[in-house]
Coordinates of C-alpha atoms in Angstrom, one line a residue:
X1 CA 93.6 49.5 90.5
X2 CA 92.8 51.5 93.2
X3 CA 95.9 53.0 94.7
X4 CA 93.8 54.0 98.2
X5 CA 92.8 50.9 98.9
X6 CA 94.4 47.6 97.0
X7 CA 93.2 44.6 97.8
X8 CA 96.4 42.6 99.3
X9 CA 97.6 39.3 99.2
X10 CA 100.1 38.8 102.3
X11 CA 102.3 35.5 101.2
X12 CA 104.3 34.1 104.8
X13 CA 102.8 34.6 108.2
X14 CA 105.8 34.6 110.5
X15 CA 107.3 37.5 112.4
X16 CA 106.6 40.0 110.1
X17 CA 104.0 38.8 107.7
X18 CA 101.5 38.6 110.8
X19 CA 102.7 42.1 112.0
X20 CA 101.8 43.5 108.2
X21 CA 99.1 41.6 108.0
X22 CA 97.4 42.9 111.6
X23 CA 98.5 46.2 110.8
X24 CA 97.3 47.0 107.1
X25 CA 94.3 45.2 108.3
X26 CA 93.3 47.4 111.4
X27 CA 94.5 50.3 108.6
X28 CA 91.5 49.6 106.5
X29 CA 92.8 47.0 104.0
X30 CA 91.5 44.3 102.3
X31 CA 94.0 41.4 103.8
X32 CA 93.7 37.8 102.5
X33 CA 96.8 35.5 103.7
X34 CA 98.6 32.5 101.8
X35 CA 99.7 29.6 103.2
X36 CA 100.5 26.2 102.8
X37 CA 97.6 24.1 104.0
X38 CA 98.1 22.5 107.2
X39 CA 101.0 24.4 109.2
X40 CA 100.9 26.2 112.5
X41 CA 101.3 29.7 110.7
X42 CA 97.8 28.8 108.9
X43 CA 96.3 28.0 112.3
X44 CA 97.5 31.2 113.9
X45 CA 96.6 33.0 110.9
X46 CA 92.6 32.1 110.8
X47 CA 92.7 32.3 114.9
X48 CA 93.7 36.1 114.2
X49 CA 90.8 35.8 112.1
X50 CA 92.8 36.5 108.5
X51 CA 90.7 34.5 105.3
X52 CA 93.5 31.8 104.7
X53 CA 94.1 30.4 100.9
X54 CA 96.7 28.7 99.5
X55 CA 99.5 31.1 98.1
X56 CA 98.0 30.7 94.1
X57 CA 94.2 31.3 95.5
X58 CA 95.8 34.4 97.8
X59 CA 97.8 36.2 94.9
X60 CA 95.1 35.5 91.8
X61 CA 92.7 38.4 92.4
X62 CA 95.3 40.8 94.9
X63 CA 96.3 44.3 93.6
X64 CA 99.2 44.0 95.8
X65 CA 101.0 40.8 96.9
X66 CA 103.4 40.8 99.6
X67 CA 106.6 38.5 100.0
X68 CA 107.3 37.5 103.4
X69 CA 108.6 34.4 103.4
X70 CA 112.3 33.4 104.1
X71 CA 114.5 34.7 101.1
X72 CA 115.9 31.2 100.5
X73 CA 112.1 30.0 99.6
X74 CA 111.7 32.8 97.3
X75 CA 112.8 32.2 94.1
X76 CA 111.0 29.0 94.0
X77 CA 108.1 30.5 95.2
X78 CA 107.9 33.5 92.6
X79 CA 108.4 30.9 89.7
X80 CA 106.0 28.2 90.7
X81 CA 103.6 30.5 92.3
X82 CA 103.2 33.9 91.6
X83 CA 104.4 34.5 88.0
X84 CA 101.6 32.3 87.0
X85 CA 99.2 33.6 89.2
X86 CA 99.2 37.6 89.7
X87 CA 97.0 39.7 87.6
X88 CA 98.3 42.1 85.2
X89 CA 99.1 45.1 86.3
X90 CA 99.4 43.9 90.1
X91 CA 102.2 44.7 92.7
X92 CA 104.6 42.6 93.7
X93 CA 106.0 43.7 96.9
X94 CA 109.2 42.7 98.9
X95 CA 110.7 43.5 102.5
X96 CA 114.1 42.7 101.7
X97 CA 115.4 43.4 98.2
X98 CA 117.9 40.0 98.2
X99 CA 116.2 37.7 95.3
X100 CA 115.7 40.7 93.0
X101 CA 119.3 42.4 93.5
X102 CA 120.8 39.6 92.5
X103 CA 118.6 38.7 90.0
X104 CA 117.2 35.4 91.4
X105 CA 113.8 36.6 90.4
X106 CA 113.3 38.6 87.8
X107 CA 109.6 39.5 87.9
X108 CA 106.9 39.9 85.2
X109 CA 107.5 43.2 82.9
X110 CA 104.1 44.1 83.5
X111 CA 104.2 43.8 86.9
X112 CA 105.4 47.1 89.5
X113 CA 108.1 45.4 91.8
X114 CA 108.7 47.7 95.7
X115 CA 110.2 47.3 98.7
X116 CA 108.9 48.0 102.1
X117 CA 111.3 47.4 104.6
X118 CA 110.2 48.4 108.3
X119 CA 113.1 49.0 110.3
X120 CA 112.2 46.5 113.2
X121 CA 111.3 43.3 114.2
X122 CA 107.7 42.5 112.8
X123 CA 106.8 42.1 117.0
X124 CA 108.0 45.8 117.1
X125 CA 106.0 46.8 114.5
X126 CA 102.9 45.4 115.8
X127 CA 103.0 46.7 119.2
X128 CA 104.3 50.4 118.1
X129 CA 101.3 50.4 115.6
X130 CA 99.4 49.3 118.7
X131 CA 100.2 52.3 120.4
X132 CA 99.8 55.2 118.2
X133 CA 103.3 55.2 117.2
X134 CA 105.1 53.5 114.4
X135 CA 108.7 51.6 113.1
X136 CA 110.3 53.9 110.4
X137 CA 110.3 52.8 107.3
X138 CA 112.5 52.5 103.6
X139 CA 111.0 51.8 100.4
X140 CA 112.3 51.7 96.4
X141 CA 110.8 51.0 93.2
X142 CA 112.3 48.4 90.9
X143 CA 109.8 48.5 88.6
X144 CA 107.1 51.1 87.7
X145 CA 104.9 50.3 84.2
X146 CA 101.6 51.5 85.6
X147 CA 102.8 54.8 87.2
X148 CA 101.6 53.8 90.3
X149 CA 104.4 51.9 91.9
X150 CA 106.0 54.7 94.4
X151 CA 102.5 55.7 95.2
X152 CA 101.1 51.8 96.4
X153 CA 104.8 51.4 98.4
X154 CA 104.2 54.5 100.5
X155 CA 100.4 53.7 101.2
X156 CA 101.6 50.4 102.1
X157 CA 104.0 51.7 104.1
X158 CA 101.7 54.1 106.0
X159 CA 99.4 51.2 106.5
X160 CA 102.3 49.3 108.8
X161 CA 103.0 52.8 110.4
X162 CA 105.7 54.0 108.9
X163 CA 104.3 57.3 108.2
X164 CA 103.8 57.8 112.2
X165 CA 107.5 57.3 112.5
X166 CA 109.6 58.6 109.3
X167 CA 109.6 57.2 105.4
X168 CA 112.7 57.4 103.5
X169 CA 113.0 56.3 100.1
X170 CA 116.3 53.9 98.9
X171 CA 117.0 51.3 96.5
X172 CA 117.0 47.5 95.9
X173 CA 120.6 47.5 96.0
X174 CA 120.8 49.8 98.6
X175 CA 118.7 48.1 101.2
X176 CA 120.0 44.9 100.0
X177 CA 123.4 45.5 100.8
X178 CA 123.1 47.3 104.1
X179 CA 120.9 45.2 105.5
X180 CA 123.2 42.2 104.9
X181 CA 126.1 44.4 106.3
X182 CA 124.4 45.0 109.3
X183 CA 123.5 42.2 110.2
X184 CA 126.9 40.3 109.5
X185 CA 129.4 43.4 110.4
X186 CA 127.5 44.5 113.6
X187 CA 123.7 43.2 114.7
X188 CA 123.7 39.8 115.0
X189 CA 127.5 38.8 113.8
X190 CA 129.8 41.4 115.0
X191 CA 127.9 41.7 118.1
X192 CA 127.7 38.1 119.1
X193 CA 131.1 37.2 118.4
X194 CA 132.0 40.7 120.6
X195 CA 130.2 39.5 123.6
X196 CA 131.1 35.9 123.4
X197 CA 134.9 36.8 123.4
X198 CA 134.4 39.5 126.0
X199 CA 133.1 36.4 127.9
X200 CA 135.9 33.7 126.9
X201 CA 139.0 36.2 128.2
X202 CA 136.9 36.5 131.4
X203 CA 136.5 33.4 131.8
X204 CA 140.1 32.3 131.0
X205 CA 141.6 34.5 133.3
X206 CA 139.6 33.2 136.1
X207 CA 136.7 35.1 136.5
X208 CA 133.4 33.6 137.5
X209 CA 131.3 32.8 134.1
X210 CA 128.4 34.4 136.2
X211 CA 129.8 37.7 136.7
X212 CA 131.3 37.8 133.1
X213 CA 127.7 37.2 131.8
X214 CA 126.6 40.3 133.4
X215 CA 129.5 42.4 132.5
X216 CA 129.9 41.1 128.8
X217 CA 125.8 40.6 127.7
X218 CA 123.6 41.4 130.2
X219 CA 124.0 45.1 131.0
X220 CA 124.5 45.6 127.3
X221 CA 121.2 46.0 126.9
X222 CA 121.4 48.9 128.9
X223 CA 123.5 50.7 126.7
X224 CA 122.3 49.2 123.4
X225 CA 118.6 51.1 125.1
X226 CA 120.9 54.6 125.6
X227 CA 122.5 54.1 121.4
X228 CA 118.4 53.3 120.3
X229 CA 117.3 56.8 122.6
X230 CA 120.2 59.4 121.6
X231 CA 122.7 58.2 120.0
X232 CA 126.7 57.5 121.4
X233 CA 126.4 60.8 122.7
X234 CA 123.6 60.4 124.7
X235 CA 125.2 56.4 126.2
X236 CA 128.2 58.8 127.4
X237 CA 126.1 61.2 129.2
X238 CA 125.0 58.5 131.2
X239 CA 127.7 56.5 131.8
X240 CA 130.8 57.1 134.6
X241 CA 133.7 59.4 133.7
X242 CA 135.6 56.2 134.5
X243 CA 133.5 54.3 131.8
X244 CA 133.7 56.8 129.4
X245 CA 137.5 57.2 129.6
X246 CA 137.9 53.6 129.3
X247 CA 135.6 53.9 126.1
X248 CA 137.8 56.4 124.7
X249 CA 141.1 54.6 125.2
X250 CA 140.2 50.6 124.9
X251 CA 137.7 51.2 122.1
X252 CA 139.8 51.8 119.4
X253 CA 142.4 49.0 120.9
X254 CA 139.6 46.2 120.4
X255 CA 137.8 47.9 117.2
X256 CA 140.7 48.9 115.2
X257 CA 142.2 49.7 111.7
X258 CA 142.6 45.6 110.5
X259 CA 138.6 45.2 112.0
X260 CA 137.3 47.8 109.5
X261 CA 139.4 46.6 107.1
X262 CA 137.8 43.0 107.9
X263 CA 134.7 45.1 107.5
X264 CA 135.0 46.0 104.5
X265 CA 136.0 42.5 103.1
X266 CA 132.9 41.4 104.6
X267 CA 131.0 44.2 102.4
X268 CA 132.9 43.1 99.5
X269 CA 131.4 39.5 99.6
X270 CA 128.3 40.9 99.9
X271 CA 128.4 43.8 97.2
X272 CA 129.9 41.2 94.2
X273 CA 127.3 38.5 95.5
X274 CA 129.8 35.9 96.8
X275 CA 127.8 36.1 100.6
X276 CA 124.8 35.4 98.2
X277 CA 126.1 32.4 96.5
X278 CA 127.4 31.2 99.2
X279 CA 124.2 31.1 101.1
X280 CA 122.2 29.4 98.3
X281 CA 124.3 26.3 97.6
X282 CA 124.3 25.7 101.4
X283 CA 120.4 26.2 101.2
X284 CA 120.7 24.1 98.6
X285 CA 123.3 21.4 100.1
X286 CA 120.6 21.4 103.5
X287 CA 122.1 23.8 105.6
X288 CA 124.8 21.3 107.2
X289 CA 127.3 24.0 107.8
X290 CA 124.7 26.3 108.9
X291 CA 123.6 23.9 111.1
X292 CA 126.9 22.8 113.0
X293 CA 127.4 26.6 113.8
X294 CA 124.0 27.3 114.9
X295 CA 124.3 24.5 117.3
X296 CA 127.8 25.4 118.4
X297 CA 126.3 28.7 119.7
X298 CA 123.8 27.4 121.4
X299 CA 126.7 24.8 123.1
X300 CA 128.9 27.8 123.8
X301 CA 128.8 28.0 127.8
X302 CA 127.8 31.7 128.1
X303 CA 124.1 30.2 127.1
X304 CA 124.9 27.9 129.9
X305 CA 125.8 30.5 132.3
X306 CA 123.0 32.5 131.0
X307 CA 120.1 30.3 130.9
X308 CA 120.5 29.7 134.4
X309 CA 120.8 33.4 135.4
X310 CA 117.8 34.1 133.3
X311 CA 115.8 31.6 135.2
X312 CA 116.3 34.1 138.2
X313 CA 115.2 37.4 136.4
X314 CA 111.2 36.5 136.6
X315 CA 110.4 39.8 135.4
X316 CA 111.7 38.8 132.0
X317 CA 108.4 36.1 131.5
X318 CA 107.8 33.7 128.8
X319 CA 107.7 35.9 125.8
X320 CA 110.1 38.3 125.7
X321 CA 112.3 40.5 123.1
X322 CA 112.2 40.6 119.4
X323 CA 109.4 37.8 118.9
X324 CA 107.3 38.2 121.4
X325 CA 103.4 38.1 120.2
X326 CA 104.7 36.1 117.1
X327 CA 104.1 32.8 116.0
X328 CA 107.4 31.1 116.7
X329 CA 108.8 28.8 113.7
X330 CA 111.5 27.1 111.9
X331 CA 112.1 29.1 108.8
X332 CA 111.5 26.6 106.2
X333 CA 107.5 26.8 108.0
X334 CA 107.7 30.7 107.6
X335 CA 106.0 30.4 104.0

């Protein structure tokens, strides 16, 4: 194998498959994609003019095969798919290090098993690469029995970008668990729950739902922009004296001593694979729990409130944040 340039098998065209796939691509790469026959993602795939197979064809002859498709699908996938299909001696790559940390897959022996995680949305990665720029990037090595392992994950990596940006080498485990922190503890759950409280004890005490909208969602963005340029210290610099005191004073009242400790439950579950469990017999069961609170956000009235007031704000367009440029799907059609 040729560890300048493997041929590679990208398996999942949604957010970030397309943005690897577009990126290694215009990098120099030989790029073949997998998909199910039939499904939008195959469509958009051949209109950005990718050489579509099915996932078997797509992996068979690859140096390098590339697992972007929801982590729920992927166990199945690896034993139905691509154990029986890679070559010897091929790479079998991951963005997100759940099946293997917790041994739902346990790859091939002679197979060398990495992780390339960019640390953005794949829409993010596309349009950085775009530029001239790039999304940092982690990467670990599960696996290594050709020598080469560490070597294809950072030219993989530098392929997306990452080596514009910064490359920093972790583990399974430690991407893993994280990653699943963050995203519970802060990202998506800490910081939805955060805002839509903020909005409720507006509301409650009489407020108008528009003007808690702004206060309690819409200008975070602003300072969520200040963290992503420098940091806290850099949000204080621009913020009031008056916001800045309150920060200092009402900050530790709402994120206290029994929320970290919460926290660190929350890691816990994660760590000793109860999260993981967890989210594999409700995968498993048809996501009816899943389903009941994905719909109870959407009912919650700040996406009311804010839908309307969004409706206003025509700089904001059709396609806008985190997926825009990407193929939009459930993620059972990721694959």
């Amino acid at each position: 194998m040729s560890n300048a340039t493997p041929s590679i098998a990208i398996v999942g065209y949604g957010s970030q498959g397309r943005a690897h796939a577009l990126n290694l691509r215009d990098s120099g790469f030989q790029v073949v994609v997998g998909l199910r026959p039939g499904g939008p993602t195959e469509r958009q795939a051949k209109a950005d003019g990718f050489t579509v197979r099915t996932p078997a064809d797509a992996v068979a002859d690859a140096d390098l095969v590339a697992v972007l498709t929801p982590d729920m699908v992927q166990k199945q996938l690896y034993a139905d798919v691509l154990a029986p299909h890679m070559k010897q001696g091929a790479c079998l790559l991951f963005a997100h290090g759940l099946n293997v940390h917790f041994d739902m897959i346990a790859p091939r022996a002679d197979l060398d098993v990495v992780l390339v995680a960019p640390k953005g949305p794949g829409a993010l990665v596309r349009r950085e690469y775009e530029i001239g720029r790039g999304v940092p990037c982690i990467y670990a090595v599960h696996q290594d029995p050709t020598g080469n392992a560490e070597q294809l994950a950072l030219t993989y990596a530098a392929g997306l970008g990452g080596a514009r940006a910064n490359i920093i080498r972790t583990t399974f485990k430690e991407e893993t668990e994280t990653d699943l922190f963050g995203e519970q503890a802060v990202l998506c759950g800490g910081a939805s729950s955060l805002v839509q409280a903020g909005f409720e004890t507006l509301v409650e005490a009489g407020y108008q739902p528009e003007i808690a909208y702004y206060e309690v969602l819409h200008e975070l963005k602003l300072i969520v922009d200040l963290f992503y340029e420098g940091g806290i210290t850099r949000m204080l610099e621009f913020v009031s004296e008056t916001a800045q005191y309150g920060d200092f004073v009402s900050g530790p009242r709402v994120i206290d001593a029994s929320v970290k400790a919460r926290m660190k439950d929350v890691l816990t579950d994660i760590q000793n694979g109860t999260f993981t469990r967890n989210w594999q017999a409700e995968y498993d069961a048809g996501l009816p729990n899943y389903r009941k609170f994905q719909q109870a956000d959407k009912d919650h009235p700040i996406e009311h409130v804010g839908k309307q007031l969004r409706a206003k704000m025509t700089w904001l367009g059709e396609q806008t944040g985190a997926q825009a440029g990407a193929p939009a799907q459930p993620q059972s059609e990721a694959a």
